[in-house]
Coordinates of C-alpha atoms and ligand atoms in Angstrom, one line a residue:
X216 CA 104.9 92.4 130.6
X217 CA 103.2 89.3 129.5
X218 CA 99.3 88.0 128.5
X219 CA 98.5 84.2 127.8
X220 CA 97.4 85.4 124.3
X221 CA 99.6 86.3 121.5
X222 CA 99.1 89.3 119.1
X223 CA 98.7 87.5 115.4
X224 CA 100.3 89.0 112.7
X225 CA 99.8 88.1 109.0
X226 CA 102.7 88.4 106.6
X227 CA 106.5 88.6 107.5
X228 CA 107.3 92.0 105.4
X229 CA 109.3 95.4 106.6
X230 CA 105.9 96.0 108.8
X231 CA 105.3 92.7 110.4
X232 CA 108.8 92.1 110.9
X233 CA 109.3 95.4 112.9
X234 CA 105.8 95.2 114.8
X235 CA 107.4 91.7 115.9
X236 CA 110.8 93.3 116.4
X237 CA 108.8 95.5 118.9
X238 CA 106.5 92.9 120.8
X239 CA 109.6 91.0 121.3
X240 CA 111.6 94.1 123.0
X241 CA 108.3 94.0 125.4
X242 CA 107.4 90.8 126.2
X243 CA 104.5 90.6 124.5
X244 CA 104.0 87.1 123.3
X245 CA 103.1 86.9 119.2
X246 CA 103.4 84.7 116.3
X247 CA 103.9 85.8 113.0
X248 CA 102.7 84.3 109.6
X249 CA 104.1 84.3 106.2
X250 CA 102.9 82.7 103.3
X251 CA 106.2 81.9 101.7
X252 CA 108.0 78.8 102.4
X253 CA 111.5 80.9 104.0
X254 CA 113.0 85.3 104.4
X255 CA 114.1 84.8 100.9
X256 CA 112.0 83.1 98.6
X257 CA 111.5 85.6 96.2
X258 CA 113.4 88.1 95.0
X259 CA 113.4 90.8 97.3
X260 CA 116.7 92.4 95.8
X261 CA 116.0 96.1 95.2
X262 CA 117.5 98.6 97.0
X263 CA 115.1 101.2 99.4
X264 CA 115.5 104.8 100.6
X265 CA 114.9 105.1 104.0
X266 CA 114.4 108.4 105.6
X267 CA 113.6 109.9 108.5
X268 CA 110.6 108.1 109.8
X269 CA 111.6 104.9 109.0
X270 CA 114.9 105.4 110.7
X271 CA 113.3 107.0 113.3
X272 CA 111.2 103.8 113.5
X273 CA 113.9 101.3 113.3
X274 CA 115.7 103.5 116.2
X275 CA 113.1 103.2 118.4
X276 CA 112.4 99.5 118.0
X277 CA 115.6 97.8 117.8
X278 CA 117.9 97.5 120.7
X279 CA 121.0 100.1 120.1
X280 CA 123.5 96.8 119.1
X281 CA 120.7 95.7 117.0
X282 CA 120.1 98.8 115.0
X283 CA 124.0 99.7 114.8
X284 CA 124.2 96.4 112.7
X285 CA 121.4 97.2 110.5
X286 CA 122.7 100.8 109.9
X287 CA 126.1 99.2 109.4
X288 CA 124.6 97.8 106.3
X289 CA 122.8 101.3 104.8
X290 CA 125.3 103.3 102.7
X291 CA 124.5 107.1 103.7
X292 CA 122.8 109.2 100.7
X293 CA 123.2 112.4 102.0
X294 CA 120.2 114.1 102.0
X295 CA 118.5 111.9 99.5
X296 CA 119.8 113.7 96.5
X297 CA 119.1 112.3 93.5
X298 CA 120.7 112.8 89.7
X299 CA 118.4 112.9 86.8
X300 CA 120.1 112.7 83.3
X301 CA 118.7 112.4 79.9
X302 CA 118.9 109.2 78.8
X303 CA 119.6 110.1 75.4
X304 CA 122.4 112.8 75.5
X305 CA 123.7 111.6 79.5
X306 CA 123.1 115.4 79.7
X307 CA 121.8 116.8 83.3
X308 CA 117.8 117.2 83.4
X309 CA 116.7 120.2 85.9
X310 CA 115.4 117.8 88.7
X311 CA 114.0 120.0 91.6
X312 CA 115.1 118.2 95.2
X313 CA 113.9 116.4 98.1
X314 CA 111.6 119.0 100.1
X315 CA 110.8 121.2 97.4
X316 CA 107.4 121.8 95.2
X317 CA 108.8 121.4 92.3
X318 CA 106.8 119.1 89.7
X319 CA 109.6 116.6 89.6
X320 CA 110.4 116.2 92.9
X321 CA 111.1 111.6 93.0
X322 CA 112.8 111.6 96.6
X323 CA 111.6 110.9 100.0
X324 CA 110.6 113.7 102.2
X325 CA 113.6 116.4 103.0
X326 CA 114.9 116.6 106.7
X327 CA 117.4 114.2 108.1
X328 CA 119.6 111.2 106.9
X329 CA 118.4 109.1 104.0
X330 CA 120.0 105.9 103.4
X331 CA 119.9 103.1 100.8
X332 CA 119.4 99.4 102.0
X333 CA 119.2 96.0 100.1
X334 CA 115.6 95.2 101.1
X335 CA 117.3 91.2 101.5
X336 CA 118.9 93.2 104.0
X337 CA 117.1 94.2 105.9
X338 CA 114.5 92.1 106.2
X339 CA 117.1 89.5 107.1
X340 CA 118.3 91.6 109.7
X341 CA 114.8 92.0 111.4
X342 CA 114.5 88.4 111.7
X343 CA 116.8 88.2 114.0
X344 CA 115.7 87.0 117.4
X345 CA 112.3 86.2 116.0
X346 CA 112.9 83.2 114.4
X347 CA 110.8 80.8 117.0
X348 CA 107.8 83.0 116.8
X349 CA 107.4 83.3 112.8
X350 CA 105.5 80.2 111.3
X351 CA 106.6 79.6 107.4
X352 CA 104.1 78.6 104.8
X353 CA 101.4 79.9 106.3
X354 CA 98.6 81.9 104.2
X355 CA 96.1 83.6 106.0
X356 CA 92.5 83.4 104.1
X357 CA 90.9 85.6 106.7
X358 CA 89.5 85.8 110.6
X359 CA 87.0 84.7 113.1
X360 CA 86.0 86.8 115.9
X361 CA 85.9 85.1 119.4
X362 CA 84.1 86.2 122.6
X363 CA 87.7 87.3 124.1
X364 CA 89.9 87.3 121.1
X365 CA 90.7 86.3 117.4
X366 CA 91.6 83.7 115.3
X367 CA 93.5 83.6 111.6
X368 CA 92.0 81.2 109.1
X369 CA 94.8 79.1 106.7
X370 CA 94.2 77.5 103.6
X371 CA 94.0 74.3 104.6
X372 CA 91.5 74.9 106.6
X373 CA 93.5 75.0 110.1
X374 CA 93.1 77.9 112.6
X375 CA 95.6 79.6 114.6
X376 CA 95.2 79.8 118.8
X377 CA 93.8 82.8 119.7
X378 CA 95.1 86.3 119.8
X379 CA 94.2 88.8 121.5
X380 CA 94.7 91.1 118.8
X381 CA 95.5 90.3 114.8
X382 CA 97.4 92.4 112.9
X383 CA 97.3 92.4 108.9
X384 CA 100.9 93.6 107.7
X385 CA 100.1 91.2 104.4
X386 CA 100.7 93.6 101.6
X387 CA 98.7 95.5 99.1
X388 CA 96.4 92.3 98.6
X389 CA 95.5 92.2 101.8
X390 CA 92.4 89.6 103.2
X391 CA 92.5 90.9 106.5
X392 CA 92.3 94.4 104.8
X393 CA 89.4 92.7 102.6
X394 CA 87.5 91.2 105.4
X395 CA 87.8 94.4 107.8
X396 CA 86.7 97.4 105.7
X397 CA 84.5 95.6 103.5
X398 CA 85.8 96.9 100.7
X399 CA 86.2 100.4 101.8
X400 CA 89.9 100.5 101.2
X401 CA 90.4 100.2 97.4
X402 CA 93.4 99.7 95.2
X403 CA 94.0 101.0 92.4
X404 CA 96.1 100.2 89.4
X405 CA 97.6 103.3 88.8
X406 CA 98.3 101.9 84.5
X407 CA 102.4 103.0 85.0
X408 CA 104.1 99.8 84.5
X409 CA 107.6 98.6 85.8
X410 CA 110.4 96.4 85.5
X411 CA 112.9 95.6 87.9
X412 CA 116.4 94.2 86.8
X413 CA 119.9 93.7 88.3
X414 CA 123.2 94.3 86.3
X415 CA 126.8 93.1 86.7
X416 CA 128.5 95.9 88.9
X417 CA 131.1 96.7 85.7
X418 CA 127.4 97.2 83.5
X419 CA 127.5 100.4 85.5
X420 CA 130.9 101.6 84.3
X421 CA 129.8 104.6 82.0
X422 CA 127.1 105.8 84.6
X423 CA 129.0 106.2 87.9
X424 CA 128.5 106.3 91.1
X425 CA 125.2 107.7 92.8
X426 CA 121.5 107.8 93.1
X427 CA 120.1 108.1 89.0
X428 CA 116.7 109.1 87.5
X429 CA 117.6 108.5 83.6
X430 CA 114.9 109.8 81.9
X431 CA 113.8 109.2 78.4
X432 CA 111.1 112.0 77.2
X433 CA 111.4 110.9 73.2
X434 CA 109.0 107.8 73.0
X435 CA 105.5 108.2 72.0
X436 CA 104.0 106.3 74.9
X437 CA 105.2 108.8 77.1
X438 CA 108.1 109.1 79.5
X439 CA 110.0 105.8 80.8
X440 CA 112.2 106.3 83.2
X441 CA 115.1 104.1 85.2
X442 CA 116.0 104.6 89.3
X443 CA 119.1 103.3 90.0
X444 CA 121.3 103.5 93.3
X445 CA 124.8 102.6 92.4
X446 CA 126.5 103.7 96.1
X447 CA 127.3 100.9 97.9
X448 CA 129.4 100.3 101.2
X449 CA 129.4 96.8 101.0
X450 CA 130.4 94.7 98.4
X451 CA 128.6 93.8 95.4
X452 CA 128.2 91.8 92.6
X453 CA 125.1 93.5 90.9
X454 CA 123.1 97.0 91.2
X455 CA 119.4 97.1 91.1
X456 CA 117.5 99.1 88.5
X457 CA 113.7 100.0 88.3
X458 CA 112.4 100.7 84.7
X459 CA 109.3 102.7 85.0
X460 CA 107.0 103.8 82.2
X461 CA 104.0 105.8 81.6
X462 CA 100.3 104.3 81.0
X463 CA 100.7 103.4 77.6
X464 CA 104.3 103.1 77.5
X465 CA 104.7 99.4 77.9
X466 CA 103.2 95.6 79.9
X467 CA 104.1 92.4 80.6
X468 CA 103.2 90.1 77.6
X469 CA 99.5 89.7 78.0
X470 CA 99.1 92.2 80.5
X471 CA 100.3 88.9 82.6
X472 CA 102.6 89.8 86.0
X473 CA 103.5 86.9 86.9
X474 CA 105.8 86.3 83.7
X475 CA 109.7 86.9 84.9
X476 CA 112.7 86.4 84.0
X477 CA 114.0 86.5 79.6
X478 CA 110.6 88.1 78.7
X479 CA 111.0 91.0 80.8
X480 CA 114.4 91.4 80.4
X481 CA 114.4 91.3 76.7
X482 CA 111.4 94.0 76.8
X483 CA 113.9 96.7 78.7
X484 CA 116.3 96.2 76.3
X485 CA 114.4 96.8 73.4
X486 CA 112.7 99.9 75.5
X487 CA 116.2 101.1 76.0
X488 CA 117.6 100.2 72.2
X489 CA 118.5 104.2 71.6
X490 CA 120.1 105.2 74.6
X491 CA 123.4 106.7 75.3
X492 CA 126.1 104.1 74.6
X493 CA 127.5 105.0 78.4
X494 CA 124.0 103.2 79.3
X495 CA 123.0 100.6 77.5
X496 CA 125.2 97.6 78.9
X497 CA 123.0 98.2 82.2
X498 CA 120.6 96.5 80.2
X499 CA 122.3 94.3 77.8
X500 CA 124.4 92.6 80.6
X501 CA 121.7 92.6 83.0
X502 CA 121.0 89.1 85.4
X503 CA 117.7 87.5 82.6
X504 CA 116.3 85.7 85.4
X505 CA 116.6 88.6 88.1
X506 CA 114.0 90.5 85.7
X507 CA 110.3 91.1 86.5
X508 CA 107.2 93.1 85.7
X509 CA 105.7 94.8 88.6
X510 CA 102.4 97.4 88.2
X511 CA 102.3 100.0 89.9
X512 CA 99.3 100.2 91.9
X513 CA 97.8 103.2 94.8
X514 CA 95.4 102.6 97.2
X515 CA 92.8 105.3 97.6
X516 CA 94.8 108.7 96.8
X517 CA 92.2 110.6 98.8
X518 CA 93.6 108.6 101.5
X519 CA 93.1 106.0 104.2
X520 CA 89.4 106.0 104.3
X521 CA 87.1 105.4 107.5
X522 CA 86.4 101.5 108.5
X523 CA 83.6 100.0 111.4
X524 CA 86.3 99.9 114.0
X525 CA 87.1 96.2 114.9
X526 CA 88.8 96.1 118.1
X527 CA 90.5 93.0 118.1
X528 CA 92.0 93.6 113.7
X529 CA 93.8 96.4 113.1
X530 CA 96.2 97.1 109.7
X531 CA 99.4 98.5 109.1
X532 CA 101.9 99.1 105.6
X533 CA 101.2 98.6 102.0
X534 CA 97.8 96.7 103.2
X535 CA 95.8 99.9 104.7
X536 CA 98.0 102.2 102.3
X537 CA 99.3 101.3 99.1
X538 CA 101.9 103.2 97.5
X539 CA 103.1 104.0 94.6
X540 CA 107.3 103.9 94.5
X541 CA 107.5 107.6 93.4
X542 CA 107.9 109.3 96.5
X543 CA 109.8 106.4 98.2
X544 CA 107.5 106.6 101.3
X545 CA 106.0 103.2 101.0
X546 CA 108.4 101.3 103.2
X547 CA 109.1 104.0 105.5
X548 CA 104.8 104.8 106.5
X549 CA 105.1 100.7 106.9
X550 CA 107.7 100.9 109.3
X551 CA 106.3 103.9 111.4
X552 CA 103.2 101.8 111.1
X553 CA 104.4 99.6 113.0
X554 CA 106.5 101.4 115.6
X555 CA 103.3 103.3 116.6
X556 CA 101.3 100.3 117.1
X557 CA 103.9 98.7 119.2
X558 CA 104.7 101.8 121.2
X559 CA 100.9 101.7 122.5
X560 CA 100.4 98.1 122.7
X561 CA 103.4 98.8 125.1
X562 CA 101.6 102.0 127.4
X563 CA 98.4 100.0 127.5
X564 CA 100.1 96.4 129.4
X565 CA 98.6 94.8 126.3
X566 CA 95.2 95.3 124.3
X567 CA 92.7 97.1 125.9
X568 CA 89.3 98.2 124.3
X569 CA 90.1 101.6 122.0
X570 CA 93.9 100.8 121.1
X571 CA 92.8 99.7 117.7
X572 CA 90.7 103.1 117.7
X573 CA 93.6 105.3 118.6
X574 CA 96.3 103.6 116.3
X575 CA 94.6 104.4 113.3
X576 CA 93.8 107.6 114.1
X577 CA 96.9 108.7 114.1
X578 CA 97.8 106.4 111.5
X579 CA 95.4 107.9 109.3
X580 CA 97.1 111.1 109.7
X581 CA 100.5 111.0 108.2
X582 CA 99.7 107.7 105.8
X583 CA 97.1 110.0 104.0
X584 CA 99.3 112.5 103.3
X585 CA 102.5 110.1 102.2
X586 CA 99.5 107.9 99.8
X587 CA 98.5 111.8 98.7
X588 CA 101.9 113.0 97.9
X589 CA 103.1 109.3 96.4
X590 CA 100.1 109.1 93.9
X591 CA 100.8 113.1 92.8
X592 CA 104.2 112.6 92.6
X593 CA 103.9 109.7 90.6
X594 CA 101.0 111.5 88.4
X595 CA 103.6 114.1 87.7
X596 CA 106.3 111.9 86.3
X597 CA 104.0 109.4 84.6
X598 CA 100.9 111.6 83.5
X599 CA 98.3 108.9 85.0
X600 CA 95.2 110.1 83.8
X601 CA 93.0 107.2 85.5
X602 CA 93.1 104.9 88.1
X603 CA 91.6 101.3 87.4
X604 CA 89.6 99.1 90.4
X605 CA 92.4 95.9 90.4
X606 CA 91.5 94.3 94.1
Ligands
LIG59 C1 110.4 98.8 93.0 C2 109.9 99.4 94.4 C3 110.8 100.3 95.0 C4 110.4 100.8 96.2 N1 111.2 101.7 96.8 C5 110.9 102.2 98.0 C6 111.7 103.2 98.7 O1 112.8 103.5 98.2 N2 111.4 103.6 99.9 C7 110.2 103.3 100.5 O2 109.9 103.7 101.6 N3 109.4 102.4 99.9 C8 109.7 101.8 98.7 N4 108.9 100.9 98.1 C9 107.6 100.5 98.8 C10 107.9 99.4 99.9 O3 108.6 98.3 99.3 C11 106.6 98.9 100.5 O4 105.8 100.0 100.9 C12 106.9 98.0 101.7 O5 107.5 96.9 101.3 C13 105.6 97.7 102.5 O6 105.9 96.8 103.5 P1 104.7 95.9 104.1 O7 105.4 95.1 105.3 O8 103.5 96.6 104.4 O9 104.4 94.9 102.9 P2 105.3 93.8 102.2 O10 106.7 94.2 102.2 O11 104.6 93.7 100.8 O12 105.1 92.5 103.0 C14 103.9 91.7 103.0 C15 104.2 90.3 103.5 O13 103.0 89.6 103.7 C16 103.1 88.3 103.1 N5 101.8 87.9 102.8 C17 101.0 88.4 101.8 N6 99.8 87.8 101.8 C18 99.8 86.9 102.9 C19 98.9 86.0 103.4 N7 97.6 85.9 102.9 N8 99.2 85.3 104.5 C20 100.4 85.4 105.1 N9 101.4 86.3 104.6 C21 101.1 87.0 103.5 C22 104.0 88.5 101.9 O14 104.6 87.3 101.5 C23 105.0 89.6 102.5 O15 106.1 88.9 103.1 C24 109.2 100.4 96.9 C25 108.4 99.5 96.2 C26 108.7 99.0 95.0 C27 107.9 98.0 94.3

C-alpha cells in the first residue's frame, strides 16, 4: 500500500514511535519529528509497567522477531503485584491489588502479563528500522491546513512537505493539541510533586528484590511515597526510584522544574532523613546528577473532552490524555493509541474523510476511563484537593 504523501508525526515518544512502527509494517510513507537532538538526549531512565494493552499493542505492531527482542528485554512481574512497606518500621502496609476497589490500589489494570521495561529500552528498540524516516532537531510550533493535506511549522521558520494526515504524539505540552482543540483539552497540575533518582544496584541491599511502594504516613505535609522496581533480567548498574509527595509535601527550589541534578538529590535525602536504616543508602548513594523534579500533572479528569473534528490532525498519548503515574496507564493508553490509529489507517488504503472521526471515538472511550481512574487513584494516595490550570 503506498500514497505520494506521508502521514507527519510530531514527537518521537512510546506513541510516535509505535504509530511509526506500524506505518512502516504497511507501507505507508511517514516522517517523524522530534525536538531533541538524538533517542537519548535526556534521561529517559525510569523503568515502566506494561500491561495488557500495551503488550497487546506492541504484539500487534511489531513483527513476531521484532517484538520477541523487545520482550526479551521486559523482566515478567507477574501479575503486577506490588509490595507496600512502611518506610519507617520496613513493616508490610495492607496494599489492596491490581483489579481490586480498594482505596490503595497503585498498579496497572488486573488481567494478563505485566512487565517492567527500561523506558531507554524500549524506545531504542522501536527505532529500529525507522531510523531514515525520523528527522532530529526538529520542533514543531504548529500546522497549516492545505487544500489536500497538511503541513508542520518549525521554529525556524521552515515547513515540512505535505502530509496527508499529521499526527501530534508530542507530549503533555502539546502545540498540535493547542492549536486543534482550542484549548478545550486542559492540563492540570495535579500540586503532587516528584523526584526521580537512580541508585547503585548494592544501595538496594536491605530492600530486596521486587516491585516497592515505601510509604511514609508520619510527615506533616502529608504522605510521600517511593516506587521502586528492583527485578531485573538484565544486568544492571543502578535501579530507578520515583519519590512522590502530597500537595504540600515538597517542590523543586523555587517551584522551578527545570533544576536537576545535586538540588534534587539532596532534597530526597533530607525527605527521607528518618527512614529505616535498611533504606536510606537508596538515597544516600544515589547517582546526584541522575536526580530530577518532575510535577505531576492530569489532563481533564472528566476525560478526553469533545474537539471540531479536523480531518487531516488527529492526537494520540500523553498529548490528548495526560496522566498522572499512579495507575501506570499512561504509557500503555499511548501505545494502544497508537496501534488503533495505525490499524485503520491500514483498512482504509490510507486517509480517507472520517478516519480522524472514528479514531477518536473510540479513543475517547477507554483513554477517559484510564485519565479517570489515574487522577482518582492518584487523589487517593496523595489527597489532591485541587487541580491548578498549568498549559
Ligand atoms: C515517573 C513516571 C513513571 C511512569 N510510569 C508509567 C508506567 O509504569 N506505566 C505507564 O503506562 N505509564 C507510565 N508513565 C507515563 C508514561 O511515561 C507516558 O504516558 C508516556 O511516556 C506517554 O507517551 P507519549 O508518546 O504520548 O509522550 P512522550 O513519551 O512524552 O513523548 C513525546 C515526545 O514528543 C517530543 N516533543 C515534544 N514536543 C515536541 C515538539 N514541539 N516538536 C517535536 N517533538 C516534540 C518529546 O521530546 C518526546 O520525545 C510514567 C510517567 C512518569 C513521569
Amino acid at each position: 500500500m503506498s500514497s505520494a504523501k506521508p502521514v507527519l508525526i510530531s514527537g518521537a515518544g512510546l506513541g510516535g514511535l509505535l504509530l511509526a512502527q506500524s506505518l512502516r509494517s504497511h507501507r505507508i510513507p511517514f516522517k517523524l519529528y522530534e525536538r531533541d537532538a538524538d533517542g537519548s538526549s535526556r534521561s529517559q531512565g525510569y523503568r515502566i509497567r506494561i500491561s495488557v494493552d500495551g503488550l497487546t499493542a506492541l504484539e500487534q505492531v511489531l513483527d513476531p522477531a521484532h517484538y520477541e527482542r523487545l520482550r526479551a528485554g521486559c523482566t515478567d512481574l507477574g501479575a503486577g503485584k506490588i509490595e507496600a512497606i512502611d518506610a519507617l518500621t520496613m513493616q508490610a502496609k495492607p496494599l489492596a491489588q491490581p483489579g481490586s476497589q480498594g482505596e490503595d490500589r497503585v498498579g496497572p489494570p488486573a488481567g494478563g502479563d505485566v512487565v517492567g521495561v527500561d523506558r531507554a529500552f524500549l524506545r531504542k528498540t522501536l527505532f529500529e528500522g525507522i531510523e531514515e524516516a525520523t528527522v532530529f532537531g526538529a520542533q514543531v510550533v504548529g500546522y497549516a491546513l492545505q487544500e489536500d493535506g497538511v503541513v508542520a511549522r518549525f521554529a525556524e521558520g521552515t515547513t515540512s512537505p505535505v502530509g496527508f494526515l499529521l499526527v501530534g504524539a508530542d507530549g503533555v505540552r502539546s502545540v498540535i493539541t493547542k492549536q486543534l482543540t482550542k484549548g478545550a483539552l486542559k492540563v492540570y497540575d495535579t500540586g503532587a510533586r516528584a523526584i526521580h533518582g537512580s541508585s547503585p544496584v548494592a544501595a538496594f541491599e536491605g530492600l530486596g528484590t521486587g516491585v516497592f511502594s515505601i510509604r511514609d504516613d508520619t510527615r506533616e505535609g502529608g504522605r510521600i511515597a517511593v516506587i521502586t522496581n528492583t527485578m531485573r533480567k538484565e544486568k544492571t548498574a543502578s535501579f530507578g526510584w520515583v519519590l512522590v509527595g502530597s500537595p504540600g509535601s515538597f517542590s523543586a527550589p523555587n517551584d522551578d522544574f527545570s533544576v536537576t541534578g545535586k538540588p534534587a538529590a539532596d532534597l530526597s535525602r533530607q525527605l527521607t532523613a528518618r527512614w529505616h536504616d535498611r533504606l536510606r543508602p537508596i538515597f544516600e548513594e544515589q547517582i546526584d546528577d541522575e536526580a530530577v523534579f518532575l510535577k505531576m500533572a492530569t489532563s481533564s479528569p472528566d476525560g478526553v473532552p469533545e474537539w471540531d473534528n479536523e480531518p487531516r490532525v488527529t492526537l494520540i498519548g500523553d498529548a490528548v490524555h495526560a496522566m498522572t503515574p499512579a495507575g501506570g496507564v499512561g504509557a500503555n493508553t499511548a501505545l494502544k493509541d497508537a496501534a488503533l490509529l495505525g490499524r485503520l489507517l491500514a483498512d482504509g488504503g490510507g486517509w480517507k474523510e472520517g478516519l480522524t472521526a472514528e479514531y477518536e471515538r473510540e479513543m475517547r472511550a477507554y483513554a477517559s476511563a484510564n485519565v479517570k481512574m489515574s487522577f482518582e487513584t492518584a487523589s487517593r494516595l496523595f489527597t489532591i484537593m485541587k487541580l491548578t490550570k498549568t498549559i
